[in-house]
Coordinates of C-alpha atoms in Angstrom, one line a residue:
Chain A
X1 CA -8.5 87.3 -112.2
X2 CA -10.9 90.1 -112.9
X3 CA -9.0 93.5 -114.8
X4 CA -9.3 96.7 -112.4
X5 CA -9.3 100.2 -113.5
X6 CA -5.6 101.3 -113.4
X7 CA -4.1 98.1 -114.5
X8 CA -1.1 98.5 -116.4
X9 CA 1.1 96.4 -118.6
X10 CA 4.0 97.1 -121.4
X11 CA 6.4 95.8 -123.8
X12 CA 9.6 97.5 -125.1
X13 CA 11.5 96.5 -128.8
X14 CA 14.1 98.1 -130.9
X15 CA 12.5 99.0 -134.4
X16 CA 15.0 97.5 -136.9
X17 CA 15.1 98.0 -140.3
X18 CA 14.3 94.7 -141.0
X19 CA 10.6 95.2 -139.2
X20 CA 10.3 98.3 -142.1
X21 CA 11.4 96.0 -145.1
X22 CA 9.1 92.9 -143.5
X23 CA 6.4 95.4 -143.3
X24 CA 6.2 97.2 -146.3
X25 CA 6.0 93.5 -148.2
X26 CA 3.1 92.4 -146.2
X27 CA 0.9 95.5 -146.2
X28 CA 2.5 96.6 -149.5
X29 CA 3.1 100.3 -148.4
X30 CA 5.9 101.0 -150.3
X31 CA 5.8 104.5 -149.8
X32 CA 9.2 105.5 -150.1
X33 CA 9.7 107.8 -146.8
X34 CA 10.0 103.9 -145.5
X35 CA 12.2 102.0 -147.9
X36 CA 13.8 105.0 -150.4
X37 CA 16.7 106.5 -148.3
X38 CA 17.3 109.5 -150.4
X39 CA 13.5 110.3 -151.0
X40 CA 13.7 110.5 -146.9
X41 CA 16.6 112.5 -147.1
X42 CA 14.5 115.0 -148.9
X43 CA 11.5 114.7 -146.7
X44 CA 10.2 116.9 -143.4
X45 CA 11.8 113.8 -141.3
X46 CA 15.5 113.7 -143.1
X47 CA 15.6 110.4 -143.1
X48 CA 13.8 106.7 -143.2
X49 CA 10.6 106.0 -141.1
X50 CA 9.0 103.5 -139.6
X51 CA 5.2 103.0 -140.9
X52 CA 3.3 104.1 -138.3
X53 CA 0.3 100.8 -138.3
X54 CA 4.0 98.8 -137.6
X55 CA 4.6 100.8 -134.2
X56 CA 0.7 100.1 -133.7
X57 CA 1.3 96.7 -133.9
X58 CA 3.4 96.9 -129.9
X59 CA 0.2 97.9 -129.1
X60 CA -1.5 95.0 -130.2
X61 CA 0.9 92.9 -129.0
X62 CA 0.3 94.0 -125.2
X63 CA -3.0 93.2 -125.6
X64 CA -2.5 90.1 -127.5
X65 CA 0.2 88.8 -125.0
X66 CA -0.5 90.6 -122.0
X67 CA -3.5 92.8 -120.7
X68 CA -6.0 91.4 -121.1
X69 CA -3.8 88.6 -122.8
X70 CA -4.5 85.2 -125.1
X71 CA -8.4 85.4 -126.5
X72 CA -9.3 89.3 -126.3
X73 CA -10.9 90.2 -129.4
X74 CA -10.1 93.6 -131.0
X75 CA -13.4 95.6 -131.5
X76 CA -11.6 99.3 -132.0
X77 CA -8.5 101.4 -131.6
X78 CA -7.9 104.7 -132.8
X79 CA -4.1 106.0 -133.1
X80 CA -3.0 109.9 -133.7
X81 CA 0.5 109.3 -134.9
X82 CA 2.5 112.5 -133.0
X83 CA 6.2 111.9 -133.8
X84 CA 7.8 110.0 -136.2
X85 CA 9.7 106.5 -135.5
X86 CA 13.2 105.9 -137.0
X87 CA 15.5 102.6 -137.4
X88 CA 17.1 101.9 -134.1
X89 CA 14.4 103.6 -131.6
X90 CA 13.5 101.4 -129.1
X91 CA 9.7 101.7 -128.4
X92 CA 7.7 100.7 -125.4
X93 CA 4.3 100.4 -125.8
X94 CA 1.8 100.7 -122.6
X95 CA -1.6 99.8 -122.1
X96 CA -3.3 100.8 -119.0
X97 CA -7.7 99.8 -118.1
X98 CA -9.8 102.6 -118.3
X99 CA -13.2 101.6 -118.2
X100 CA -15.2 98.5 -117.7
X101 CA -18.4 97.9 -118.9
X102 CA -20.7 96.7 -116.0
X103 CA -23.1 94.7 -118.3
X104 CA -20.7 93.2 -120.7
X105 CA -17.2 91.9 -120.7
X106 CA -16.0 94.8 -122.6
X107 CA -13.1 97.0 -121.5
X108 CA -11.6 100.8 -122.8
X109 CA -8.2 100.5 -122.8
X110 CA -5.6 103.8 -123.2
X111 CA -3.1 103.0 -125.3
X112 CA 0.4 105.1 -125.6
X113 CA 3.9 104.1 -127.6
X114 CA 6.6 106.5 -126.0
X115 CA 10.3 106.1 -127.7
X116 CA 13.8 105.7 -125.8
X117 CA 13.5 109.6 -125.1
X118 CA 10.3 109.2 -123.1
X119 CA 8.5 110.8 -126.2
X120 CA 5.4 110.3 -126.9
X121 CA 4.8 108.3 -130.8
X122 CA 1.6 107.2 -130.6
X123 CA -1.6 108.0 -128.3
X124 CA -5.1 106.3 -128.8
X125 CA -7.6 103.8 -126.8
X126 CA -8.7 100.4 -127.5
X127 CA -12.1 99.0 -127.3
X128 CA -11.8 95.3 -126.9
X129 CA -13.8 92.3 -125.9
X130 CA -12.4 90.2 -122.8
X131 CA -11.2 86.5 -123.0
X132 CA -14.3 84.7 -121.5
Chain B
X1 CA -3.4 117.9 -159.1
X2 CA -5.5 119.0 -156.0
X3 CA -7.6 116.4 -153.9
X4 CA -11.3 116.6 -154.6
X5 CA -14.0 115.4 -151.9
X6 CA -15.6 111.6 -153.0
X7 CA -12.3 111.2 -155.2
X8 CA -11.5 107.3 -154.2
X9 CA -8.1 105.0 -154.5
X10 CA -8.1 101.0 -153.8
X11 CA -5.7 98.5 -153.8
X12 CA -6.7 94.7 -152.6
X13 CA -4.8 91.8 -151.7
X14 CA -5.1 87.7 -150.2
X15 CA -4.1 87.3 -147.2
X16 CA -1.5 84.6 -146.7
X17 CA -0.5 82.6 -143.9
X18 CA 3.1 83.8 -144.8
X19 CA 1.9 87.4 -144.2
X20 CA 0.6 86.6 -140.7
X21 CA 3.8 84.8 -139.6
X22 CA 5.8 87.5 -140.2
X23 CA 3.1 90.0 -138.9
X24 CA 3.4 88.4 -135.6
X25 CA 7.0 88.3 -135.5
X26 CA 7.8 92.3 -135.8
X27 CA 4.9 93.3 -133.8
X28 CA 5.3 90.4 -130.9
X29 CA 1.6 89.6 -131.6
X30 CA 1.6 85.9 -130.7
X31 CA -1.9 85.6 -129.8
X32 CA -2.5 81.8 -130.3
X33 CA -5.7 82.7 -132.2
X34 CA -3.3 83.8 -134.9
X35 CA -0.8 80.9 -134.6
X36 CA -2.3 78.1 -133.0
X37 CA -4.7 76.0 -134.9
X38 CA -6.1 74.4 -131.9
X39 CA -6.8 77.2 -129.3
X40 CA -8.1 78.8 -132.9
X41 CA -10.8 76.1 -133.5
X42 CA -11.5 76.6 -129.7
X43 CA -12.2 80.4 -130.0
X44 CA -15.1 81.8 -131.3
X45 CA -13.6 82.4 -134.8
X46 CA -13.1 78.2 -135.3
X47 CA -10.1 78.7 -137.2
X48 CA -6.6 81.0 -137.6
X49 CA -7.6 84.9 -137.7
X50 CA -5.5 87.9 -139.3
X51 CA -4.2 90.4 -136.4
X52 CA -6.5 93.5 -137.2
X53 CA -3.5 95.9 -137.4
X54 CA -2.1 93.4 -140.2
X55 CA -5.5 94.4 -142.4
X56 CA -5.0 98.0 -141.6
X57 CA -1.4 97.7 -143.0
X58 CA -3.9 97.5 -146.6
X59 CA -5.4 100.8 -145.8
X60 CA -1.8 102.4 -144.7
X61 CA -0.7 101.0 -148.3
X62 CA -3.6 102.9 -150.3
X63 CA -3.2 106.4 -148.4
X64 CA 1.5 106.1 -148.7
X65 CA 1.4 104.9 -152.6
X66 CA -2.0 105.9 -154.3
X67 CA -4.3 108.7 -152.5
X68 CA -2.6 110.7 -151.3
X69 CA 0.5 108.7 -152.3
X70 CA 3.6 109.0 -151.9
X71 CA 5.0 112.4 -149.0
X72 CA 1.6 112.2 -147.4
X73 CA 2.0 112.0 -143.5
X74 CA -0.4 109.9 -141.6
X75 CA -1.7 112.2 -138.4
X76 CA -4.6 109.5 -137.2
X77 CA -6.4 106.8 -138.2
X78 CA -9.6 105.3 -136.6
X79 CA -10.2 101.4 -137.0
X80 CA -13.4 99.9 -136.1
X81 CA -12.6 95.8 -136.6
X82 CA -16.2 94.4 -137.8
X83 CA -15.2 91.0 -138.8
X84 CA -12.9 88.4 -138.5
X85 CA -10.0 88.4 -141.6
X86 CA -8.8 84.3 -142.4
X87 CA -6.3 82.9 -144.0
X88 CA -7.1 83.5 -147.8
X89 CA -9.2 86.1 -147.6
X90 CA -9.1 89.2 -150.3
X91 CA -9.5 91.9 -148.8
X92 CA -10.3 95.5 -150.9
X93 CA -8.7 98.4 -148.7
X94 CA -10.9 101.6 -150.3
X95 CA -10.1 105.5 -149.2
X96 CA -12.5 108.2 -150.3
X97 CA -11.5 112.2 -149.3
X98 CA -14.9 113.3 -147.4
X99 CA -13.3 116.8 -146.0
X100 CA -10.0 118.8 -147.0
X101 CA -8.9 122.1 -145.1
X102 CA -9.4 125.0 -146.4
X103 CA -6.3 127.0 -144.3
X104 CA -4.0 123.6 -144.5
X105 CA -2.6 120.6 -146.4
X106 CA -5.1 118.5 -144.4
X107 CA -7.2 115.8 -145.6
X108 CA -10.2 113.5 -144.2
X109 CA -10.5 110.0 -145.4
X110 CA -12.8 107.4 -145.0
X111 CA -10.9 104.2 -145.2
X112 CA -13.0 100.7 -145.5
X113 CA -11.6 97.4 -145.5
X114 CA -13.6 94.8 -147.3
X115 CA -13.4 91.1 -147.9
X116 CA -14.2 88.8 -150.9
X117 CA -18.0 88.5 -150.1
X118 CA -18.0 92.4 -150.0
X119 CA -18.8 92.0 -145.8
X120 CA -17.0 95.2 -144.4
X121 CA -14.1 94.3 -142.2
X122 CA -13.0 97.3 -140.8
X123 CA -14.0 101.0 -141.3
X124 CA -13.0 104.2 -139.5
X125 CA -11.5 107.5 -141.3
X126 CA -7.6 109.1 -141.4
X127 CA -6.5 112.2 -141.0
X128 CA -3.5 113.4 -143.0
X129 CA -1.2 115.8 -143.9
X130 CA -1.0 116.1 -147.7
X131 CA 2.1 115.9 -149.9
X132 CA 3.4 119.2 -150.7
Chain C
X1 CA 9.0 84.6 -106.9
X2 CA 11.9 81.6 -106.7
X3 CA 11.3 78.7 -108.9
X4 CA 10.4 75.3 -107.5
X5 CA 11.0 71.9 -108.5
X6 CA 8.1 70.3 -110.7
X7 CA 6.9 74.0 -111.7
X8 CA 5.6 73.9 -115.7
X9 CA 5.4 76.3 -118.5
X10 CA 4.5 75.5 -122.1
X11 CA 3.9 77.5 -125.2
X12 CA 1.9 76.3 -128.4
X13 CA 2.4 77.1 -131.9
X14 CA 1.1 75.8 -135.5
X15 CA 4.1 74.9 -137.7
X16 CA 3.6 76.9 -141.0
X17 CA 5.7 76.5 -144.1
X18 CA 6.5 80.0 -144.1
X19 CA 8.4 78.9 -140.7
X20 CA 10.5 76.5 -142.8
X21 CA 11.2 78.7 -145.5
X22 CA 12.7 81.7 -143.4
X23 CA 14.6 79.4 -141.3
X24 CA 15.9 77.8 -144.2
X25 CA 17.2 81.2 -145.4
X26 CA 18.3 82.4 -141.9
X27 CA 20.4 79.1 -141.1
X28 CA 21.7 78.2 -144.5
X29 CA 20.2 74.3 -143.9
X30 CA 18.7 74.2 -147.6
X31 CA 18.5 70.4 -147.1
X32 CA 15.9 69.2 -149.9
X33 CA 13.7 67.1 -147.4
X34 CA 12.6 70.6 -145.8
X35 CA 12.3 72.5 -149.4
X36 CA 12.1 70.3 -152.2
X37 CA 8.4 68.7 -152.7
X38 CA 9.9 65.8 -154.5
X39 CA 13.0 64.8 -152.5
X40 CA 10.9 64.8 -149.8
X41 CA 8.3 62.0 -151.3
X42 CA 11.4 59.7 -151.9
X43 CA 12.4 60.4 -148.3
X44 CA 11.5 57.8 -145.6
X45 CA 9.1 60.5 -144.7
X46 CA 7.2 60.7 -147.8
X47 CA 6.7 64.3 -147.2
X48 CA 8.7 67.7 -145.8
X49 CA 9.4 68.3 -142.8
X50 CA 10.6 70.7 -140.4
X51 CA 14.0 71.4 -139.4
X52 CA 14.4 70.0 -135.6
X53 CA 16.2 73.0 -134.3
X54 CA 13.2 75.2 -135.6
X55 CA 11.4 72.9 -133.4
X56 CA 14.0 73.3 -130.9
X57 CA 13.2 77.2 -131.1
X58 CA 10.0 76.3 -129.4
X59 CA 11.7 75.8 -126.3
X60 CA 13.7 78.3 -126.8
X61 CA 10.6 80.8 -126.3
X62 CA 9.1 78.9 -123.3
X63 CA 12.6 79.5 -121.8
X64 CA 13.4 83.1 -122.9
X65 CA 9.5 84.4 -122.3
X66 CA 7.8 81.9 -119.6
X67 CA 10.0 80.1 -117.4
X68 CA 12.2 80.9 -115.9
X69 CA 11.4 84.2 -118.3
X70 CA 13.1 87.5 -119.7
X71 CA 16.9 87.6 -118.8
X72 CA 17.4 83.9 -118.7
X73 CA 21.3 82.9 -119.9
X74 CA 21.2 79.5 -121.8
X75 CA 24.4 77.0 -121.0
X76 CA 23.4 74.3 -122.5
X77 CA 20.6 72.3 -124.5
X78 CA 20.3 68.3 -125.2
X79 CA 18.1 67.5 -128.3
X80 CA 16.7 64.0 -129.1
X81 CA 14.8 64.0 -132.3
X82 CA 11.9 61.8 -131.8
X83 CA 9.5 61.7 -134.3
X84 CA 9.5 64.2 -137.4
X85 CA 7.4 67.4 -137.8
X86 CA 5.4 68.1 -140.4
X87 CA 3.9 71.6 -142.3
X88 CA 0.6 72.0 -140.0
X89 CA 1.4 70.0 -137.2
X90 CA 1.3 71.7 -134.1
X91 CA 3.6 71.8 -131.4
X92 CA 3.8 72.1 -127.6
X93 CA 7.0 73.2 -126.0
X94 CA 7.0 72.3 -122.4
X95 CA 9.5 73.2 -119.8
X96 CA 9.9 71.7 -116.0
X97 CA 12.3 72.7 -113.5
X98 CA 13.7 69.6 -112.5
X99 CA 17.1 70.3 -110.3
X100 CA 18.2 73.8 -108.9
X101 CA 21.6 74.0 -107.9
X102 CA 21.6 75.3 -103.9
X103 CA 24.9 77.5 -104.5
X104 CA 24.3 78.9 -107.6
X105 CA 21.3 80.5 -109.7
X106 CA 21.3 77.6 -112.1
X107 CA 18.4 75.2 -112.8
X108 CA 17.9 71.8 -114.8
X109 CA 14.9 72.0 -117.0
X110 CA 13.0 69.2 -118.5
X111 CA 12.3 70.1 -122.4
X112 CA 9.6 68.5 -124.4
X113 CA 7.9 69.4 -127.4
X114 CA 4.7 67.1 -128.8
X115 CA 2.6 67.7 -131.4
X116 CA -1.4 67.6 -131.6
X117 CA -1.6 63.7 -131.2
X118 CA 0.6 64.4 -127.8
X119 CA 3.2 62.2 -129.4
X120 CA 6.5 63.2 -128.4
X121 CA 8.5 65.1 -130.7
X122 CA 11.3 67.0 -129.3
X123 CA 12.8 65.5 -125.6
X124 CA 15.6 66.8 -124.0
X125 CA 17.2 68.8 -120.7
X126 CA 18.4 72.6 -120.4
X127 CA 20.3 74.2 -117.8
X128 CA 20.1 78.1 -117.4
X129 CA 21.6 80.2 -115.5
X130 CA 18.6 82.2 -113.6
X131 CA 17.5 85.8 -113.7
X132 CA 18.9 87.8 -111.1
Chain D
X1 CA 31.9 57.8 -150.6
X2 CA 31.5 56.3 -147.0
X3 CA 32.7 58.6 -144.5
X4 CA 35.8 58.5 -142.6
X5 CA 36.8 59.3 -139.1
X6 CA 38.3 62.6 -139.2
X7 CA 36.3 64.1 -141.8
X8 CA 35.6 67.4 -141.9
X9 CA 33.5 70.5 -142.8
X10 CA 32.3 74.0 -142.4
X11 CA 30.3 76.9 -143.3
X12 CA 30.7 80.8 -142.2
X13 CA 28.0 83.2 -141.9
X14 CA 27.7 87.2 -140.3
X15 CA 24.9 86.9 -138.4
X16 CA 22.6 89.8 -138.8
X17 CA 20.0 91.8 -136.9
X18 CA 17.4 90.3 -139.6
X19 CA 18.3 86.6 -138.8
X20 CA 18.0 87.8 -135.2
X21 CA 14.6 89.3 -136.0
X22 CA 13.2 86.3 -138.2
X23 CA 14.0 83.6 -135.9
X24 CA 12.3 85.7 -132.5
X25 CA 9.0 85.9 -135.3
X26 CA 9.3 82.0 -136.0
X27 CA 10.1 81.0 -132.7
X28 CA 8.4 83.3 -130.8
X29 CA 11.0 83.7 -128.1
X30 CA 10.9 87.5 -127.7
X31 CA 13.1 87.1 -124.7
X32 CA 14.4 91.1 -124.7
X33 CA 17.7 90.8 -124.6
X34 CA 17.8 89.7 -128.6
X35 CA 15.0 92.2 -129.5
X36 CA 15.4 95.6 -127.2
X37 CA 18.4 98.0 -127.2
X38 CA 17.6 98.9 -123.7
X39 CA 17.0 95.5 -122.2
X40 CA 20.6 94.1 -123.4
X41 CA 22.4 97.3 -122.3
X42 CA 21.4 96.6 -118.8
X43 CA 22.3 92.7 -119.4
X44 CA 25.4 91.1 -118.6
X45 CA 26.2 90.7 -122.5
X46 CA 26.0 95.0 -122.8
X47 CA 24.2 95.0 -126.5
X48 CA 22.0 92.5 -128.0
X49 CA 22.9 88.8 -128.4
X50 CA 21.6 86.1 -131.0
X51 CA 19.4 83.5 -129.7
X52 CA 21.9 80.3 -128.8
X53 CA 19.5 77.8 -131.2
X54 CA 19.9 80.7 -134.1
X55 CA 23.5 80.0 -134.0
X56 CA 22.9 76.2 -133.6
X57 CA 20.7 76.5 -137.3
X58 CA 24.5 76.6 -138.6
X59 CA 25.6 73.5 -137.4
X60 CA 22.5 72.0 -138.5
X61 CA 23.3 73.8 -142.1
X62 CA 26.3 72.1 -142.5
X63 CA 25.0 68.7 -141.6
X64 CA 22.3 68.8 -144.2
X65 CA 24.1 70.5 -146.8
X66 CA 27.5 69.4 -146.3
X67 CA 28.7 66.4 -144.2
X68 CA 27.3 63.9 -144.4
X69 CA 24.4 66.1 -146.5
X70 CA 21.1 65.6 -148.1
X71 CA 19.5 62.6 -146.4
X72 CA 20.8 62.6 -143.4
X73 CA 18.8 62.2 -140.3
X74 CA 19.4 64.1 -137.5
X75 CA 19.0 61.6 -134.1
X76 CA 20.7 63.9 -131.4
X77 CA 22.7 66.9 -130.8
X78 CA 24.0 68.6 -127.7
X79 CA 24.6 72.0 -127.2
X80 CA 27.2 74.0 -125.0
X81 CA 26.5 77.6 -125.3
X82 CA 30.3 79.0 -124.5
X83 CA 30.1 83.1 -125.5
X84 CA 27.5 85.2 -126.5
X85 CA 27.2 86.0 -130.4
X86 CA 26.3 90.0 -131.6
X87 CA 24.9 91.3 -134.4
X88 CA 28.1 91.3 -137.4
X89 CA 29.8 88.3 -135.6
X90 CA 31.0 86.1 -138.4
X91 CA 30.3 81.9 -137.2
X92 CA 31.9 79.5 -138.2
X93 CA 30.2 75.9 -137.6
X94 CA 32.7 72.8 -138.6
X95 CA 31.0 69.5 -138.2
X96 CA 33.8 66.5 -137.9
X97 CA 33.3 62.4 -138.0
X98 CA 34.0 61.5 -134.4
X99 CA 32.4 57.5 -134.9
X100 CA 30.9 55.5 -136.9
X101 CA 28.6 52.5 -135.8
X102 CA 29.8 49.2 -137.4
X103 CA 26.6 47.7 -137.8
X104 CA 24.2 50.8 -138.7
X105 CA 24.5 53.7 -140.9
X106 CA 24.7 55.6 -137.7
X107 CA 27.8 58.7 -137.0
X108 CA 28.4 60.7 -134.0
X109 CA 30.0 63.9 -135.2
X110 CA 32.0 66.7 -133.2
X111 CA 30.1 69.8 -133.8
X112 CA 31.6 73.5 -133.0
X113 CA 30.7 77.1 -133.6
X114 CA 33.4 79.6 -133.2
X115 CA 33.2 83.0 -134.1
X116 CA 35.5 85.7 -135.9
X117 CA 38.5 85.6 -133.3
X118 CA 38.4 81.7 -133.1
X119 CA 36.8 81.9 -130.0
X120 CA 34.6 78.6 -129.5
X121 CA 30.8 79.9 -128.8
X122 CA 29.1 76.8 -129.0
X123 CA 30.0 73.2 -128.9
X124 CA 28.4 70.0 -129.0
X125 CA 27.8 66.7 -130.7
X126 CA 25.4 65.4 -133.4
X127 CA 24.4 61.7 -134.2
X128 CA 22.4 61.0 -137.6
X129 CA 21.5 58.5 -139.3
X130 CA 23.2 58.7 -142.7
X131 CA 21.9 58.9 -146.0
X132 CA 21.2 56.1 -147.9

């Protein structure tokens, strides 16, 4: 079934802590506004955050899993990070088809992670190549 | 000591199997290209790729412990994915400031992601708030 | 959409050893034919293998995420362990409604898993209680 | 030391949000109600729940580890999901000699789950083939 403009899809998780921990090891930011509770008492947030490529990665799971699904290849995103994400905030991540490229199987997707609070976390688009 | 433009920071890192297991466990990425060794040789990667947020997770590590390091806040972050990542692969995460503010604590950065053959896997550029 | 006898979901996945490792740690089954190299050659299968409730887990998803999907309530599972798993081997989880009860929203599922030689792994029978 | 009808034994565990997090990234069931606050508030169970097979891993942990213990082979097991398990419930899973097949090194064993107010959550029975 071909993708229309419009098309929406989403998926909704509660950030735990143990995403942050799992995280940090595997990208090795250990920055400690993520993993050092009193270093994020003392920063601009007040307390630990999420890494914001982890709350991108909802975003890649929609499109992975979901629209377009199984066999799209990632060609671009960009992400401006505009609130901070904290242990326990349950984020839903939405991906809706902008544009379609006429001459190739390519699609512009937006891309928006909102929070429990309706809040927008994370706004950007995706370039990716469809599943064939 | 203040950021200068061109100054540079790297870190690099194999990619493990391990690392994209767990990747697709917080995120919900289950693409079978990542986890399933024969829809994988049917793509047209022919074997297991790494999710492309997963490499970016190199380039988030560089900017939160090295440069800026540690209190900087991440405000965007383009990501153009050039190549595929596999299982094994080293990959060199590199950030270079190319533009700082002159009224704010704001800094541009070009952030490449290359692999063991020096082939360029993803490039793009942040945008961050420096440490105060 | 109401399910219907015969109707199939399945779900694919590449059995890694990180797989065996963290469910090792988060089951407390530390039995040495699924961690210890050695054991496992003197074992009748000459090398490790994977627990068969991680296998079982397969299912699990097909049920929780495919068919009959999100909201799902378990009541019960039947597990015959057919053939062992390996590190690598991968798996097929298939689900088929095969009873639904007419006064109640409960279904009979047929549960297999096979691996890549379509030899049968995993067979069994679940009943759920359905989505409302 | 052959076994003997009537023989008994356990292990306890708190199940945590990690184990709950690890076994939805090994398994890949992402069904919501384990991984999204929102989801399981709106679910019959109120708050999130631990995947039934997750809680099954312990009965399997006491079979490899315990009784009978390394070596053992596990043939069947059934599984009665009674109650819901949350995130904190201490498990108990106590694994008892029911049978024991005269001519092969064959037991059925009584397997149950119950959880910090004795409440039975899952039950069940195991045959294995018993270490040489």
């Amino acid at each position: 079934m071909p993708l229309s403009i419009g098309q929406q899809a989403s998926l909704r998780r509660t950030i735990s802590e143990t995403d942050i921990v799992l995280f940090a090891g595997i990208s090795g930011d250990t920055n400690p506004v993520h993993l050092d509770d009193l270093a994020a008492q003392d920063s601009p947030f007040g307390k630990r955050i999420a890494h914001g490529i982890l709350s991108a990665g909802l975003i890649s799971a929609v499109i992975g899993t979901r629209l377009p699904g199984p066999g799209t290849i990632y060609l671009n995103q960009t992400l401006a990070f505009r609130r901070p994400v904290y242990i326990g905030d349950t984020l839903t991540a939405t991906v809706e088809v902008q544009a379609l490229r006429p001459d190739k199987p390519i699609a512009t997707l937006r891309t928006v992670v909102t929070n429990q609070a309706a809040e927008v976390v994370i706004e950007g688009e995706a370039i990716v190549r469809l599943p064939s």
